[in-house]
Short mmCIF file of C-alpha atoms and ligand atoms in Angstrom, two decimals:
data_model
loop_
_atom_site.label_atom_id
_atom_site.label_comp_id
_atom_site.label_asym_id
_atom_site.label_seq_id
_atom_site.Cartn_x
_atom_site.Cartn_y
_atom_site.Cartn_z
CA MET A 1 -11.22 4.30 -9.38
CA ASN A 2 -13.07 1.92 -7.03
CA ILE A 3 -12.31 -1.76 -7.55
CA VAL A 4 -13.66 -5.00 -6.10
CA LEU A 5 -10.92 -7.64 -6.28
CA LEU A 6 -12.13 -11.22 -6.73
CA GLY A 7 -10.32 -14.56 -6.89
CA ALA A 8 -9.64 -17.75 -4.99
CA PRO A 9 -7.46 -17.74 -1.88
CA GLY A 10 -3.87 -17.29 -3.05
CA ALA A 11 -4.81 -16.14 -6.57
CA GLY A 12 -2.65 -13.06 -6.08
CA LYS A 13 -5.28 -10.47 -5.10
CA GLY A 14 -3.13 -8.95 -2.36
CA THR A 15 -0.05 -8.95 -4.60
CA GLN A 16 -1.84 -7.06 -7.39
CA ALA A 17 -3.47 -4.72 -4.86
CA GLN A 18 -0.05 -3.84 -3.42
CA ARG A 19 1.12 -2.82 -6.91
CA LEU A 20 -1.97 -0.70 -7.60
CA VAL A 21 -1.66 1.01 -4.21
CA GLU A 22 2.02 1.81 -4.77
CA GLU A 23 1.41 3.24 -8.27
CA PHE A 24 -1.97 4.94 -7.89
CA GLY A 25 -2.34 5.54 -4.13
CA TYR A 26 -5.70 3.79 -3.76
CA ALA A 27 -6.84 2.84 -0.27
CA HIS A 28 -6.27 -0.91 0.16
CA ILE A 29 -9.21 -2.30 2.09
CA SER A 30 -8.46 -5.96 2.77
CA THR A 31 -10.94 -7.63 5.10
CA GLY A 32 -8.39 -10.38 5.75
CA ASP A 33 -5.85 -7.76 6.93
CA LEU A 34 -8.46 -5.90 8.98
CA LEU A 35 -9.52 -9.15 10.65
CA ARG A 36 -5.94 -10.29 11.29
CA ALA A 37 -5.21 -6.88 12.91
CA ALA A 38 -8.28 -7.34 15.14
CA VAL A 39 -7.10 -10.85 16.07
CA ALA A 40 -3.60 -9.57 16.93
CA ALA A 41 -5.07 -6.74 19.04
CA GLN A 42 -7.43 -9.24 20.72
CA THR A 43 -10.44 -6.95 20.27
CA PRO A 44 -13.86 -8.58 20.90
CA LEU A 45 -14.34 -8.82 17.12
CA GLY A 46 -10.89 -10.36 16.71
CA VAL A 47 -11.49 -12.95 19.42
CA GLU A 48 -14.77 -13.97 17.74
CA ALA A 49 -13.28 -13.96 14.22
CA LYS A 50 -10.22 -16.08 15.06
CA GLY A 51 -12.10 -19.39 15.36
CA TYR A 52 -13.66 -18.98 11.93
CA MET A 53 -10.41 -17.89 10.27
CA ASP A 54 -8.35 -20.75 11.71
CA LYS A 55 -10.83 -23.23 10.17
CA GLY A 56 -10.88 -21.42 6.83
CA ALA A 57 -14.56 -20.53 7.28
CA LEU A 58 -16.09 -17.12 6.57
CA VAL A 59 -16.43 -14.74 9.52
CA PRO A 60 -20.15 -13.89 10.06
CA ASP A 61 -21.46 -11.23 7.66
CA GLU A 62 -22.64 -8.81 10.37
CA LEU A 63 -19.09 -8.49 11.75
CA VAL A 64 -17.40 -8.04 8.38
CA ILE A 65 -19.98 -5.71 6.81
CA GLY A 66 -19.74 -3.31 9.77
CA LEU A 67 -15.95 -3.32 9.53
CA VAL A 68 -16.00 -2.49 5.80
CA LYS A 69 -18.60 0.26 6.11
CA GLU A 70 -16.50 1.97 8.81
CA ARG A 71 -13.37 1.71 6.69
CA LEU A 72 -15.10 3.00 3.52
CA ALA A 73 -16.23 6.09 5.43
CA GLU A 74 -12.60 7.12 6.15
CA PRO A 75 -11.31 10.08 4.08
CA ASP A 76 -8.67 8.21 2.05
CA ALA A 77 -11.33 5.92 0.56
CA LYS A 78 -12.88 8.94 -1.20
CA GLU A 79 -9.81 9.08 -3.48
CA GLY A 80 -10.33 5.54 -4.79
CA PHE A 81 -10.21 2.15 -3.11
CA ILE A 82 -9.54 -1.52 -3.69
CA LEU A 83 -11.80 -3.92 -1.82
CA ASP A 84 -9.71 -7.07 -1.41
CA GLY A 85 -11.54 -10.11 -0.06
CA PHE A 86 -14.90 -8.35 0.21
CA PRO A 87 -17.62 -9.08 -0.77
CA ARG A 88 -17.23 -12.80 -0.21
CA ASN A 89 -20.83 -13.93 -0.75
CA LEU A 90 -24.05 -12.60 -2.27
CA ASP A 91 -25.35 -11.11 0.99
CA GLN A 92 -22.14 -9.11 1.39
CA ALA A 93 -22.38 -7.93 -2.24
CA ARG A 94 -25.96 -6.75 -1.71
CA ALA A 95 -24.99 -5.03 1.56
CA LEU A 96 -22.17 -3.25 -0.26
CA ASP A 97 -24.47 -2.11 -3.08
CA ALA A 98 -26.92 -0.79 -0.48
CA ALA A 99 -24.19 1.11 1.41
CA LEU A 100 -22.47 2.77 -1.57
CA PRO A 101 -25.08 5.46 -2.38
CA GLU A 102 -24.94 6.75 1.22
CA LEU A 103 -21.17 7.07 0.83
CA GLY A 104 -21.58 8.79 -2.55
CA VAL A 105 -19.41 6.28 -4.44
CA LYS A 106 -19.82 3.44 -6.94
CA ILE A 107 -17.84 0.39 -8.01
CA ASP A 108 -16.07 0.87 -11.37
CA ALA A 109 -14.86 -2.71 -11.88
CA ALA A 110 -14.90 -6.17 -10.32
CA LEU A 111 -11.50 -7.61 -11.19
CA LEU A 112 -11.18 -11.40 -11.15
CA VAL A 113 -7.65 -12.83 -10.86
CA GLU A 114 -8.09 -16.35 -12.24
CA VAL A 115 -5.74 -19.19 -11.23
CA ALA A 116 -6.14 -23.00 -11.32
CA PRO A 117 -6.58 -24.82 -7.96
CA ASP A 118 -3.31 -26.82 -8.13
CA VAL A 119 -1.32 -23.59 -8.53
CA ILE A 120 -3.22 -22.09 -5.58
CA VAL A 121 -2.23 -24.90 -3.20
CA GLU A 122 1.43 -24.53 -4.18
CA ARG A 123 1.37 -20.74 -3.75
CA LEU A 124 -0.35 -20.75 -0.38
CA SER A 125 1.93 -23.45 1.01
CA SER A 126 4.97 -21.36 0.19
CA ARG A 127 3.57 -17.90 1.07
CA ARG A 128 5.40 -15.90 3.75
CA VAL A 129 4.39 -12.46 5.06
CA CYS A 130 6.57 -9.76 6.68
CA ARG A 131 5.75 -9.33 10.35
CA THR A 132 6.72 -5.65 10.24
CA CYS A 133 5.38 -4.19 6.96
CA GLY A 134 2.96 -6.88 5.73
CA TYR A 135 4.85 -7.46 2.45
CA THR A 136 3.77 -10.74 0.86
CA GLY A 137 6.49 -12.98 -0.52
CA THR A 138 7.40 -16.65 -0.65
CA ALA A 139 9.47 -19.20 1.27
CA ALA A 140 12.41 -18.10 -0.92
CA ASP A 141 12.48 -14.77 1.00
CA ALA A 142 14.65 -15.46 4.06
CA VAL A 143 13.91 -11.91 5.27
CA CYS A 144 11.61 -9.18 3.93
CA PRO A 145 13.14 -7.65 0.77
CA LYS A 146 11.53 -4.30 1.68
CA ASP A 147 12.60 -3.76 5.30
CA GLY A 148 14.56 -6.85 6.40
CA GLY A 149 11.72 -7.91 8.74
CA GLU A 150 10.94 -11.49 9.81
CA MET A 151 8.86 -13.49 7.31
CA TYR A 152 6.19 -15.76 8.87
CA GLN A 153 3.62 -18.27 7.62
CA ARG A 154 -0.07 -17.46 8.16
CA ASP A 155 -1.98 -19.86 10.45
CA ASP A 156 -4.55 -20.51 7.71
CA ASP A 157 -1.92 -21.51 5.13
CA ARG A 158 -1.75 -25.08 6.50
CA PRO A 159 -2.75 -27.79 3.95
CA GLU A 160 -6.00 -28.86 5.69
CA THR A 161 -7.17 -25.24 6.04
CA ILE A 162 -6.26 -24.41 2.44
CA LYS A 163 -8.61 -27.14 1.22
CA ASN A 164 -11.45 -25.78 3.31
CA ARG A 165 -10.85 -22.22 2.10
CA LEU A 166 -11.03 -23.42 -1.51
CA ASP A 167 -14.31 -25.27 -0.81
CA VAL A 168 -15.75 -22.14 0.80
CA TYR A 169 -14.62 -20.06 -2.17
CA ARG A 170 -16.39 -22.35 -4.65
CA ALA A 171 -19.61 -22.53 -2.65
CA GLU A 172 -19.91 -18.94 -1.38
CA THR A 173 -17.77 -16.60 -3.46
CA GLU A 174 -17.90 -17.96 -7.01
CA PRO A 175 -21.57 -16.98 -7.41
CA LEU A 176 -20.38 -13.37 -7.24
CA LEU A 177 -18.86 -13.74 -10.70
CA GLY A 178 -22.36 -13.97 -12.18
CA TYR A 179 -23.56 -11.13 -9.94
CA TYR A 180 -20.89 -8.73 -11.21
CA ALA A 181 -21.17 -9.97 -14.80
CA ASP A 182 -24.87 -9.06 -14.65
CA GLU A 183 -23.89 -5.58 -13.45
CA ASP A 184 -21.47 -5.41 -16.42
CA LEU A 185 -18.53 -4.85 -14.08
CA LEU A 186 -16.63 -8.15 -14.34
CA VAL A 187 -13.09 -7.98 -15.77
CA THR A 188 -11.07 -11.24 -15.82
CA VAL A 189 -7.29 -11.56 -15.98
CA ASP A 190 -5.17 -14.73 -16.18
CA GLY A 191 -3.29 -14.79 -12.86
CA ASP A 192 -1.14 -17.79 -13.72
CA ARG A 193 1.76 -15.77 -15.11
CA PRO A 194 4.63 -13.78 -13.58
CA VAL A 195 3.45 -10.96 -11.30
CA ASP A 196 4.64 -8.19 -13.66
CA GLU A 197 2.75 -9.67 -16.62
CA VAL A 198 -0.44 -10.03 -14.60
CA TYR A 199 -0.08 -6.45 -13.40
CA ALA A 200 0.44 -5.13 -16.94
CA GLU A 201 -2.79 -6.82 -18.02
CA VAL A 202 -4.63 -5.55 -14.95
CA LYS A 203 -3.75 -1.96 -15.84
CA GLU A 204 -4.59 -2.43 -19.49
CA ARG A 205 -7.97 -4.03 -18.76
CA LEU A 206 -8.83 -1.34 -16.23
CA GLY A 207 -7.74 1.44 -18.59
CA LEU A 208 -5.09 2.70 -16.14
P1 AP5 B 301 -7.98 -13.23 3.16
O1 AP5 B 301 -6.83 -12.66 3.87
O2 AP5 B 301 -8.85 -12.35 2.34
O3 AP5 B 301 -7.45 -14.47 2.34
P2 AP5 B 301 -7.82 -15.04 0.90
O4 AP5 B 301 -8.94 -14.48 0.14
O5 AP5 B 301 -7.89 -16.47 1.19
O6 AP5 B 301 -6.69 -14.54 0.04
P3 AP5 B 301 -5.23 -14.62 0.33
O7 AP5 B 301 -4.76 -13.43 1.12
O8 AP5 B 301 -4.89 -15.96 0.93
O9 AP5 B 301 -4.59 -14.65 -1.12
P4 AP5 B 301 -4.37 -13.54 -2.23
O10 AP5 B 301 -5.27 -13.80 -3.38
O11 AP5 B 301 -4.34 -12.15 -1.66
O12 AP5 B 301 -2.91 -13.99 -2.70
P5 AP5 B 301 -1.48 -13.32 -2.42
O13 AP5 B 301 -1.34 -12.06 -3.21
O14 AP5 B 301 -1.18 -13.26 -0.96
O15 AP5 B 301 -8.96 -13.99 4.19
C1 AP5 B 301 -8.49 -14.79 5.24
C2 AP5 B 301 -9.67 -15.23 6.10
O16 AP5 B 301 -10.31 -14.07 6.69
C3 AP5 B 301 -10.80 -15.96 5.37
O17 AP5 B 301 -10.54 -17.34 5.22
C4 AP5 B 301 -12.00 -15.68 6.29
O18 AP5 B 301 -11.98 -16.50 7.45
C5 AP5 B 301 -11.72 -14.23 6.72
N1 AP5 B 301 -12.36 -13.24 5.83
C6 AP5 B 301 -11.72 -12.34 5.04
N2 AP5 B 301 -12.59 -11.60 4.37
C7 AP5 B 301 -13.82 -12.03 4.74
C8 AP5 B 301 -15.14 -11.65 4.35
N3 AP5 B 301 -15.37 -10.68 3.44
N4 AP5 B 301 -16.17 -12.31 4.92
C9 AP5 B 301 -15.98 -13.28 5.84
N5 AP5 B 301 -14.75 -13.70 6.22
C10 AP5 B 301 -13.67 -13.07 5.67
O19 AP5 B 301 -0.54 -14.42 -3.12
C11 AP5 B 301 -0.40 -15.72 -2.59
C12 AP5 B 301 1.05 -16.22 -2.81
O20 AP5 B 301 1.30 -16.34 -4.20
C13 AP5 B 301 2.13 -15.25 -2.28
O21 AP5 B 301 3.20 -15.98 -1.75
C14 AP5 B 301 2.55 -14.45 -3.52
O22 AP5 B 301 3.89 -14.01 -3.42
C15 AP5 B 301 2.39 -15.51 -4.62
N6 AP5 B 301 1.99 -14.93 -5.91
C16 AP5 B 301 1.08 -13.93 -6.13
N7 AP5 B 301 0.95 -13.70 -7.45
C17 AP5 B 301 1.80 -14.56 -8.08
C18 AP5 B 301 2.12 -14.81 -9.46
N8 AP5 B 301 1.55 -14.11 -10.45
N9 AP5 B 301 3.02 -15.79 -9.73
C19 AP5 B 301 3.61 -16.51 -8.73
N10 AP5 B 301 3.37 -16.31 -7.42
C20 AP5 B 301 2.46 -15.35 -7.10
#
């Protein structure tokens, strides 16, 4: 199954994707993770992307679209993938639709994890990520529950950046909900419940 994962920053897209990957083995294609890896490796793309990410702005389409097309062409993506954080605007959605036939795949569902803005701010402020394995947890995790690694706070999880990311989401990404509804692919789940409950609904709604 090939899924586009939609939702505001901090809605729980990565958390639900982690579960789906563990249970079904889909390739997890997170543009945020790909970009953060490029920043850490100080590649030319990473150096250019960092300024946008630190402000909570979108990285230019031509950089991100190229990155996703390369990743989708890798063998594991043929067995099913989750696109997490891409597309992020209408131009990216159109570029994806144009690229899919060449790759011989199609999108089966656009899954929206819906959460109210006040919950988002609380979640992002307390999010911590494992420096070793990338596990996403909260400030309550002193060390990573998976491998004991150090938990750190993302640079873009500061309050002023969170606000900007939410503004960008409303202006640029929300129009995608109509785009995927028109394609009859939109599936919405209530993300403001415990992770296990959200995951159970995700599977039910996707027929998994
Ligand atoms: P990206 O990494 O994609 O960030 P995002 O979309 O803002 O999403 P997040 O990773 O912040 O949140 P999430 O929904 O995955 O939530 P999570 O599961 O972690 O993008 C970062 C930046 O990269 C962008 O700002 C942009 O600059 C750039 N970028 C990326 N893609 C791009 C693109 N396509 N085009 C251009 N630029 C791009 O959960 C959050 C917290 O909540 C965690 O602590 C988690 O433990 C907790 N939580 C999760 N679910 C629940 C629950 N049900 N109940 C309670 N707590 C929960």
